[in-house]
Amino acid sequence: MAPFLNWLNLRRKPKDKLWLNLKPLKVKYQPKPANFILDVLKQYYPDATIIQLDVSYHIEPKAVVEEWIREFPRIRPYIKEVYDCDNFAFWFKAWMSLRFLLNSVGYCHGMHPLGYHAFNLVVTLEKQPYTIEPQAPYRLLPYNVYGVDWIII
């Protein structure tokens, strides 16, 4: 088995199954129609290409999202061109959906001061998007920290 797949423990049960067995928290699901998200994103990112994947979105207040992102597990270290910004951003989006049923987290690409970058954003109940740096996802950043070319949400 390739070394980079060993961490998945594909042939045996992992010793620490916590991240595999997380059940979504009992949350009060607050669905909003797709145009809620689209209107907010178009207001803040008028030049971005926006790809919507759902017809309704679970939206939470900023305070709740801030609390939830602190639980994001760091299961892999950064590995250049193998497990880098795009992998962290995909994992963060998926984890927020699995753990909290929060599908209002987007996967984004855009300009970072050091070059092109993948990151996340979340739209809150207050109709405000926030940037999340998935390699250090312990706080919400202003919506305009990075330039945004496209968003998948």
mmCIF file with all atom_site columns, C-alpha atoms in Angstrom:
data_model
loop_
_atom_site.group_PDB
_atom_site.id
_atom_site.type_symbol
_atom_site.label_atom_id
_atom_site.label_alt_id
_atom_site.label_comp_id
_atom_site.label_asym_id
_atom_site.label_entity_id
_atom_site.label_seq_id
_atom_site.pdbx_PDB_ins_code
_atom_site.Cartn_x
_atom_site.Cartn_y
_atom_site.Cartn_z
_atom_site.occupancy
_atom_site.B_iso_or_equiv
_atom_site.pdbx_formal_charge
_atom_site.auth_seq_id
_atom_site.auth_comp_id
_atom_site.auth_asym_id
_atom_site.auth_atom_id
_atom_site.pdbx_PDB_model_num
ATOM 1   C CA . MET A 1 1   ? 0.000   0.000  0.000   1.00 0.00 ? 1   MET A CA 1
ATOM 2   C CA . ALA A 1 2   ? 1.339   3.428  -0.874  1.00 0.00 ? 2   ALA A CA 1
ATOM 3   C CA . PRO A 1 3   ? 2.759   5.277  2.162   1.00 0.00 ? 3   PRO A CA 1
ATOM 4   C CA . PHE A 1 4   ? 0.433   8.248  1.744   1.00 0.00 ? 4   PHE A CA 1
ATOM 5   C CA . LEU A 1 5   ? -2.600  5.922  2.074   1.00 0.00 ? 5   LEU A CA 1
ATOM 6   C CA . ASN A 1 6   ? -1.398  4.240  5.265   1.00 0.00 ? 6   ASN A CA 1
ATOM 7   C CA . TRP A 1 7   ? -2.783  7.032  7.447   1.00 0.00 ? 7   TRP A CA 1
ATOM 8   C CA . LEU A 1 8   ? -6.295  6.097  6.279   1.00 0.00 ? 8   LEU A CA 1
ATOM 9   C CA . ASN A 1 9   ? -5.890  2.612  7.781   1.00 0.00 ? 9   ASN A CA 1
ATOM 10  C CA . LEU A 1 10  ? -7.765  1.151  4.852   1.00 0.00 ? 10  LEU A CA 1
ATOM 11  C CA . ARG A 1 11  ? -7.032  -2.499 5.655   1.00 0.00 ? 11  ARG A CA 1
ATOM 12  C CA . ARG A 1 12  ? -7.756  -2.469 9.365   1.00 0.00 ? 12  ARG A CA 1
ATOM 13  C CA . LYS A 1 13  ? -9.873  -0.617 11.834  1.00 0.00 ? 13  LYS A CA 1
ATOM 14  C CA . PRO A 1 14  ? -8.121  2.533  13.021  1.00 0.00 ? 14  PRO A CA 1
ATOM 15  C CA . LYS A 1 15  ? -7.301  2.794  16.715  1.00 0.00 ? 15  LYS A CA 1
ATOM 16  C CA . ASP A 1 16  ? -8.795  6.252  16.950  1.00 0.00 ? 16  ASP A CA 1
ATOM 17  C CA . LYS A 1 17  ? -12.152 6.087  15.192  1.00 0.00 ? 17  LYS A CA 1
ATOM 18  C CA . LEU A 1 18  ? -13.448 9.315  16.719  1.00 0.00 ? 18  LEU A CA 1
ATOM 19  C CA . TRP A 1 19  ? -13.333 11.331 13.508  1.00 0.00 ? 19  TRP A CA 1
ATOM 20  C CA . LEU A 1 20  ? -14.954 8.473  11.560  1.00 0.00 ? 20  LEU A CA 1
ATOM 21  C CA . ASN A 1 21  ? -17.822 7.959  14.001  1.00 0.00 ? 21  ASN A CA 1
ATOM 22  C CA . LEU A 1 22  ? -18.833 11.538 14.673  1.00 0.00 ? 22  LEU A CA 1
ATOM 23  C CA . LYS A 1 23  ? -22.571 11.871 14.524  1.00 0.00 ? 23  LYS A CA 1
ATOM 24  C CA . PRO A 1 24  ? -23.967 15.274 13.599  1.00 0.00 ? 24  PRO A CA 1
ATOM 25  C CA . LEU A 1 25  ? -24.918 17.334 16.602  1.00 0.00 ? 25  LEU A CA 1
ATOM 26  C CA . LYS A 1 26  ? -28.578 17.861 17.285  1.00 0.00 ? 26  LYS A CA 1
ATOM 27  C CA . VAL A 1 27  ? -28.927 21.276 15.729  1.00 0.00 ? 27  VAL A CA 1
ATOM 28  C CA . LYS A 1 28  ? -31.988 23.311 14.987  1.00 0.00 ? 28  LYS A CA 1
ATOM 29  C CA . TYR A 1 29  ? -31.878 23.219 11.223  1.00 0.00 ? 29  TYR A CA 1
ATOM 30  C CA . GLN A 1 30  ? -32.625 26.666 9.821   1.00 0.00 ? 30  GLN A CA 1
ATOM 31  C CA . PRO A 1 31  ? -33.016 26.145 6.068   1.00 0.00 ? 31  PRO A CA 1
ATOM 32  C CA . LYS A 1 32  ? -32.886 29.155 3.799   1.00 0.00 ? 32  LYS A CA 1
ATOM 33  C CA . PRO A 1 33  ? -33.605 29.081 0.062   1.00 0.00 ? 33  PRO A CA 1
ATOM 34  C CA . ALA A 1 34  ? -30.682 29.105 -2.354  1.00 0.00 ? 34  ALA A CA 1
ATOM 35  C CA . ASN A 1 35  ? -31.299 32.727 -3.329  1.00 0.00 ? 35  ASN A CA 1
ATOM 36  C CA . PHE A 1 36  ? -30.479 33.794 0.279   1.00 0.00 ? 36  PHE A CA 1
ATOM 37  C CA . ILE A 1 37  ? -26.895 32.606 -0.230  1.00 0.00 ? 37  ILE A CA 1
ATOM 38  C CA . LEU A 1 38  ? -26.695 33.778 -3.835  1.00 0.00 ? 38  LEU A CA 1
ATOM 39  C CA . ASP A 1 39  ? -27.850 37.313 -3.003  1.00 0.00 ? 39  ASP A CA 1
ATOM 40  C CA . VAL A 1 40  ? -25.260 37.643 -0.218  1.00 0.00 ? 40  VAL A CA 1
ATOM 41  C CA . LEU A 1 41  ? -22.425 36.266 -2.339  1.00 0.00 ? 41  LEU A CA 1
ATOM 42  C CA . LYS A 1 42  ? -23.259 38.446 -5.345  1.00 0.00 ? 42  LYS A CA 1
ATOM 43  C CA . GLN A 1 43  ? -23.336 41.513 -3.108  1.00 0.00 ? 43  GLN A CA 1
ATOM 44  C CA . TYR A 1 44  ? -19.882 40.857 -1.624  1.00 0.00 ? 44  TYR A CA 1
ATOM 45  C CA . TYR A 1 45  ? -18.222 39.066 -4.575  1.00 0.00 ? 45  TYR A CA 1
ATOM 46  C CA . PRO A 1 46  ? -19.790 40.586 -7.728  1.00 0.00 ? 46  PRO A CA 1
ATOM 47  C CA . ASP A 1 47  ? -17.032 39.344 -10.073 1.00 0.00 ? 47  ASP A CA 1
ATOM 48  C CA . ALA A 1 48  ? -16.764 35.789 -8.724  1.00 0.00 ? 48  ALA A CA 1
ATOM 49  C CA . THR A 1 49  ? -18.142 32.728 -10.472 1.00 0.00 ? 49  THR A CA 1
ATOM 50  C CA . ILE A 1 50  ? -20.579 31.113 -8.030  1.00 0.00 ? 50  ILE A CA 1
ATOM 51  C CA . ILE A 1 51  ? -21.590 27.465 -8.337  1.00 0.00 ? 51  ILE A CA 1
ATOM 52  C CA . GLN A 1 52  ? -24.482 26.482 -6.078  1.00 0.00 ? 52  GLN A CA 1
ATOM 53  C CA . LEU A 1 53  ? -24.904 22.799 -5.281  1.00 0.00 ? 53  LEU A CA 1
ATOM 54  C CA . ASP A 1 54  ? -28.001 22.838 -3.072  1.00 0.00 ? 54  ASP A CA 1
ATOM 55  C CA . VAL A 1 55  ? -31.542 24.239 -3.231  1.00 0.00 ? 55  VAL A CA 1
ATOM 56  C CA . SER A 1 56  ? -31.592 25.201 0.458   1.00 0.00 ? 56  SER A CA 1
ATOM 57  C CA . TYR A 1 57  ? -28.883 25.986 2.984   1.00 0.00 ? 57  TYR A CA 1
ATOM 58  C CA . HIS A 1 58  ? -28.441 25.517 6.706   1.00 0.00 ? 58  HIS A CA 1
ATOM 59  C CA . ILE A 1 59  ? -27.458 28.942 8.019   1.00 0.00 ? 59  ILE A CA 1
ATOM 60  C CA . GLU A 1 60  ? -26.266 29.687 11.555  1.00 0.00 ? 60  GLU A CA 1
ATOM 61  C CA . PRO A 1 61  ? -25.411 32.902 13.424  1.00 0.00 ? 61  PRO A CA 1
ATOM 62  C CA . LYS A 1 62  ? -21.789 34.034 13.473  1.00 0.00 ? 62  LYS A CA 1
ATOM 63  C CA . ALA A 1 63  ? -21.334 33.111 17.159  1.00 0.00 ? 63  ALA A CA 1
ATOM 64  C CA . VAL A 1 64  ? -22.374 29.501 16.536  1.00 0.00 ? 64  VAL A CA 1
ATOM 65  C CA . VAL A 1 65  ? -20.101 29.119 13.499  1.00 0.00 ? 65  VAL A CA 1
ATOM 66  C CA . GLU A 1 66  ? -17.156 30.575 15.459  1.00 0.00 ? 66  GLU A CA 1
ATOM 67  C CA . GLU A 1 67  ? -17.692 27.968 18.160  1.00 0.00 ? 67  GLU A CA 1
ATOM 68  C CA . TRP A 1 68  ? -17.976 25.102 15.667  1.00 0.00 ? 68  TRP A CA 1
ATOM 69  C CA . ILE A 1 69  ? -14.857 25.896 13.629  1.00 0.00 ? 69  ILE A CA 1
ATOM 70  C CA . ARG A 1 70  ? -12.707 25.517 16.743  1.00 0.00 ? 70  ARG A CA 1
ATOM 71  C CA . GLU A 1 71  ? -13.501 21.783 16.696  1.00 0.00 ? 71  GLU A CA 1
ATOM 72  C CA . PHE A 1 72  ? -11.975 21.195 13.249  1.00 0.00 ? 72  PHE A CA 1
ATOM 73  C CA . PRO A 1 73  ? -9.467  18.332 13.606  1.00 0.00 ? 73  PRO A CA 1
ATOM 74  C CA . ARG A 1 74  ? -6.005  18.661 12.076  1.00 0.00 ? 74  ARG A CA 1
ATOM 75  C CA . ILE A 1 75  ? -5.488  15.090 10.906  1.00 0.00 ? 75  ILE A CA 1
ATOM 76  C CA . ARG A 1 76  ? -2.751  15.735 8.355   1.00 0.00 ? 76  ARG A CA 1
ATOM 77  C CA . PRO A 1 77  ? 0.232   18.056 8.222   1.00 0.00 ? 77  PRO A CA 1
ATOM 78  C CA . TYR A 1 78  ? 0.833   20.301 5.231   1.00 0.00 ? 78  TYR A CA 1
ATOM 79  C CA . ILE A 1 79  ? 2.675   18.507 2.406   1.00 0.00 ? 79  ILE A CA 1
ATOM 80  C CA . LYS A 1 80  ? 3.564   20.694 -0.562  1.00 0.00 ? 80  LYS A CA 1
ATOM 81  C CA . GLU A 1 81  ? 1.589   19.795 -3.715  1.00 0.00 ? 81  GLU A CA 1
ATOM 82  C CA . VAL A 1 82  ? 0.182   16.665 -2.010  1.00 0.00 ? 82  VAL A CA 1
ATOM 83  C CA . TYR A 1 83  ? -1.826  17.837 0.981   1.00 0.00 ? 83  TYR A CA 1
ATOM 84  C CA . ASP A 1 84  ? -1.900  21.604 0.645   1.00 0.00 ? 84  ASP A CA 1
ATOM 85  C CA . CYS A 1 85  ? -4.454  24.419 0.584   1.00 0.00 ? 85  CYS A CA 1
ATOM 86  C CA . ASP A 1 86  ? -6.981  22.776 -1.750  1.00 0.00 ? 86  ASP A CA 1
ATOM 87  C CA . ASN A 1 87  ? -7.006  19.558 0.307   1.00 0.00 ? 87  ASN A CA 1
ATOM 88  C CA . PHE A 1 88  ? -7.461  21.452 3.560   1.00 0.00 ? 88  PHE A CA 1
ATOM 89  C CA . ALA A 1 89  ? -10.313 23.471 2.012   1.00 0.00 ? 89  ALA A CA 1
ATOM 90  C CA . PHE A 1 90  ? -12.115 20.365 0.672   1.00 0.00 ? 90  PHE A CA 1
ATOM 91  C CA . TRP A 1 91  ? -11.702 18.597 4.029   1.00 0.00 ? 91  TRP A CA 1
ATOM 92  C CA . PHE A 1 92  ? -12.968 21.624 5.972   1.00 0.00 ? 92  PHE A CA 1
ATOM 93  C CA . LYS A 1 93  ? -16.098 21.971 3.791   1.00 0.00 ? 93  LYS A CA 1
ATOM 94  C CA . ALA A 1 94  ? -16.846 18.254 4.055   1.00 0.00 ? 94  ALA A CA 1
ATOM 95  C CA . TRP A 1 95  ? -16.212 18.141 7.793   1.00 0.00 ? 95  TRP A CA 1
ATOM 96  C CA . MET A 1 96  ? -18.540 21.072 8.534   1.00 0.00 ? 96  MET A CA 1
ATOM 97  C CA . SER A 1 97  ? -21.278 19.323 6.535   1.00 0.00 ? 97  SER A CA 1
ATOM 98  C CA . LEU A 1 98  ? -20.744 15.961 8.233   1.00 0.00 ? 98  LEU A CA 1
ATOM 99  C CA . ARG A 1 99  ? -20.360 17.248 11.766  1.00 0.00 ? 99  ARG A CA 1
ATOM 100 C CA . PHE A 1 100 ? -22.840 20.124 11.878  1.00 0.00 ? 100 PHE A CA 1
ATOM 101 C CA . LEU A 1 101 ? -25.019 19.670 8.770   1.00 0.00 ? 101 LEU A CA 1
ATOM 102 C CA . LEU A 1 102 ? -23.719 23.100 7.754   1.00 0.00 ? 102 LEU A CA 1
ATOM 103 C CA . ASN A 1 103 ? -23.798 23.314 3.963   1.00 0.00 ? 103 ASN A CA 1
ATOM 104 C CA . SER A 1 104 ? -23.353 27.104 3.899   1.00 0.00 ? 104 SER A CA 1
ATOM 105 C CA . VAL A 1 105 ? -19.569 26.653 3.840   1.00 0.00 ? 105 VAL A CA 1
ATOM 106 C CA . GLY A 1 106 ? -18.068 27.304 0.423   1.00 0.00 ? 106 GLY A CA 1
ATOM 107 C CA . TYR A 1 107 ? -14.880 26.123 -1.271  1.00 0.00 ? 107 TYR A CA 1
ATOM 108 C CA . CYS A 1 108 ? -13.119 29.078 -2.932  1.00 0.00 ? 108 CYS A CA 1
ATOM 109 C CA . HIS A 1 109 ? -10.149 29.939 -5.112  1.00 0.00 ? 109 HIS A CA 1
ATOM 110 C CA . GLY A 1 110 ? -8.609  33.356 -5.352  1.00 0.00 ? 110 GLY A CA 1
ATOM 111 C CA . MET A 1 111 ? -5.576  35.530 -4.805  1.00 0.00 ? 111 MET A CA 1
ATOM 112 C CA . HIS A 1 112 ? -3.583  35.412 -1.596  1.00 0.00 ? 112 HIS A CA 1
ATOM 113 C CA . PRO A 1 113 ? -0.655  37.774 -0.987  1.00 0.00 ? 113 PRO A CA 1
ATOM 114 C CA . LEU A 1 114 ? 1.684   34.862 -1.845  1.00 0.00 ? 114 LEU A CA 1
ATOM 115 C CA . GLY A 1 115 ? -0.209  33.648 -4.945  1.00 0.00 ? 115 GLY A CA 1
ATOM 116 C CA . TYR A 1 116 ? -3.275  31.680 -5.983  1.00 0.00 ? 116 TYR A CA 1
ATOM 117 C CA . HIS A 1 117 ? -4.906  29.958 -3.016  1.00 0.00 ? 117 HIS A CA 1
ATOM 118 C CA . ALA A 1 118 ? -7.793  27.674 -1.984  1.00 0.00 ? 118 ALA A CA 1
ATOM 119 C CA . PHE A 1 119 ? -9.753  28.560 1.150   1.00 0.00 ? 119 PHE A CA 1
ATOM 120 C CA . ASN A 1 120 ? -13.280 28.521 2.572   1.00 0.00 ? 120 ASN A CA 1
ATOM 121 C CA . LEU A 1 121 ? -16.007 30.981 3.332   1.00 0.00 ? 121 LEU A CA 1
ATOM 122 C CA . VAL A 1 122 ? -19.206 30.757 5.330   1.00 0.00 ? 122 VAL A CA 1
ATOM 123 C CA . VAL A 1 123 ? -22.390 32.803 5.054   1.00 0.00 ? 123 VAL A CA 1
ATOM 124 C CA . THR A 1 124 ? -24.002 33.536 8.409   1.00 0.00 ? 124 THR A CA 1
ATOM 125 C CA . LEU A 1 125 ? -27.574 34.282 9.424   1.00 0.00 ? 125 LEU A CA 1
ATOM 126 C CA . GLU A 1 126 ? -26.630 37.968 9.605   1.00 0.00 ? 126 GLU A CA 1
ATOM 127 C CA . LYS A 1 127 ? -26.218 37.929 5.776   1.00 0.00 ? 127 LYS A CA 1
ATOM 128 C CA . GLN A 1 128 ? -22.463 38.328 6.072   1.00 0.00 ? 128 GLN A CA 1
ATOM 129 C CA . PRO A 1 129 ? -19.788 36.133 4.468   1.00 0.00 ? 129 PRO A CA 1
ATOM 130 C CA . TYR A 1 130 ? -16.585 35.379 6.378   1.00 0.00 ? 130 TYR A CA 1
ATOM 131 C CA . THR A 1 131 ? -13.334 33.888 5.143   1.00 0.00 ? 131 THR A CA 1
ATOM 132 C CA . ILE A 1 132 ? -11.951 30.790 6.842   1.00 0.00 ? 132 ILE A CA 1
ATOM 133 C CA . GLU A 1 133 ? -8.313  29.816 6.342   1.00 0.00 ? 133 GLU A CA 1
ATOM 134 C CA . PRO A 1 134 ? -8.605  26.011 6.568   1.00 0.00 ? 134 PRO A CA 1
ATOM 135 C CA . GLN A 1 135 ? -4.952  25.521 7.485   1.00 0.00 ? 135 GLN A CA 1
ATOM 136 C CA . ALA A 1 136 ? -5.574  27.561 10.654  1.00 0.00 ? 136 ALA A CA 1
ATOM 137 C CA . PRO A 1 137 ? -9.380  27.515 10.960  1.00 0.00 ? 137 PRO A CA 1
ATOM 138 C CA . TYR A 1 138 ? -9.912  28.730 14.450  1.00 0.00 ? 138 TYR A CA 1
ATOM 139 C CA . ARG A 1 139 ? -11.510 32.103 13.720  1.00 0.00 ? 139 ARG A CA 1
ATOM 140 C CA . LEU A 1 140 ? -13.560 33.904 11.117  1.00 0.00 ? 140 LEU A CA 1
ATOM 141 C CA . LEU A 1 141 ? -11.741 36.469 8.992   1.00 0.00 ? 141 LEU A CA 1
ATOM 142 C CA . PRO A 1 142 ? -13.241 39.431 7.115   1.00 0.00 ? 142 PRO A CA 1
ATOM 143 C CA . TYR A 1 143 ? -14.831 38.553 3.779   1.00 0.00 ? 143 TYR A CA 1
ATOM 144 C CA . ASN A 1 144 ? -12.223 40.489 1.767   1.00 0.00 ? 144 ASN A CA 1
ATOM 145 C CA . VAL A 1 145 ? -8.981  38.977 3.122   1.00 0.00 ? 145 VAL A CA 1
ATOM 146 C CA . TYR A 1 146 ? -8.365  37.252 -0.232  1.00 0.00 ? 146 TYR A CA 1
ATOM 147 C CA . GLY A 1 147 ? -9.528  37.992 -3.743  1.00 0.00 ? 147 GLY A CA 1
ATOM 148 C CA . VAL A 1 148 ? -12.220 35.505 -4.803  1.00 0.00 ? 148 VAL A CA 1
ATOM 149 C CA . ASP A 1 149 ? -12.397 34.172 -8.362  1.00 0.00 ? 149 ASP A CA 1
ATOM 150 C CA . TRP A 1 150 ? -14.856 31.347 -7.824  1.00 0.00 ? 150 TRP A CA 1
ATOM 151 C CA . ILE A 1 151 ? -16.972 29.779 -5.103  1.00 0.00 ? 151 ILE A CA 1
ATOM 152 C CA . ILE A 1 152 ? -18.521 26.322 -4.869  1.00 0.00 ? 152 ILE A CA 1
ATOM 153 C CA . ILE A 1 153 ? -21.198 26.230 -2.182  1.00 0.00 ? 153 ILE A CA 1
#
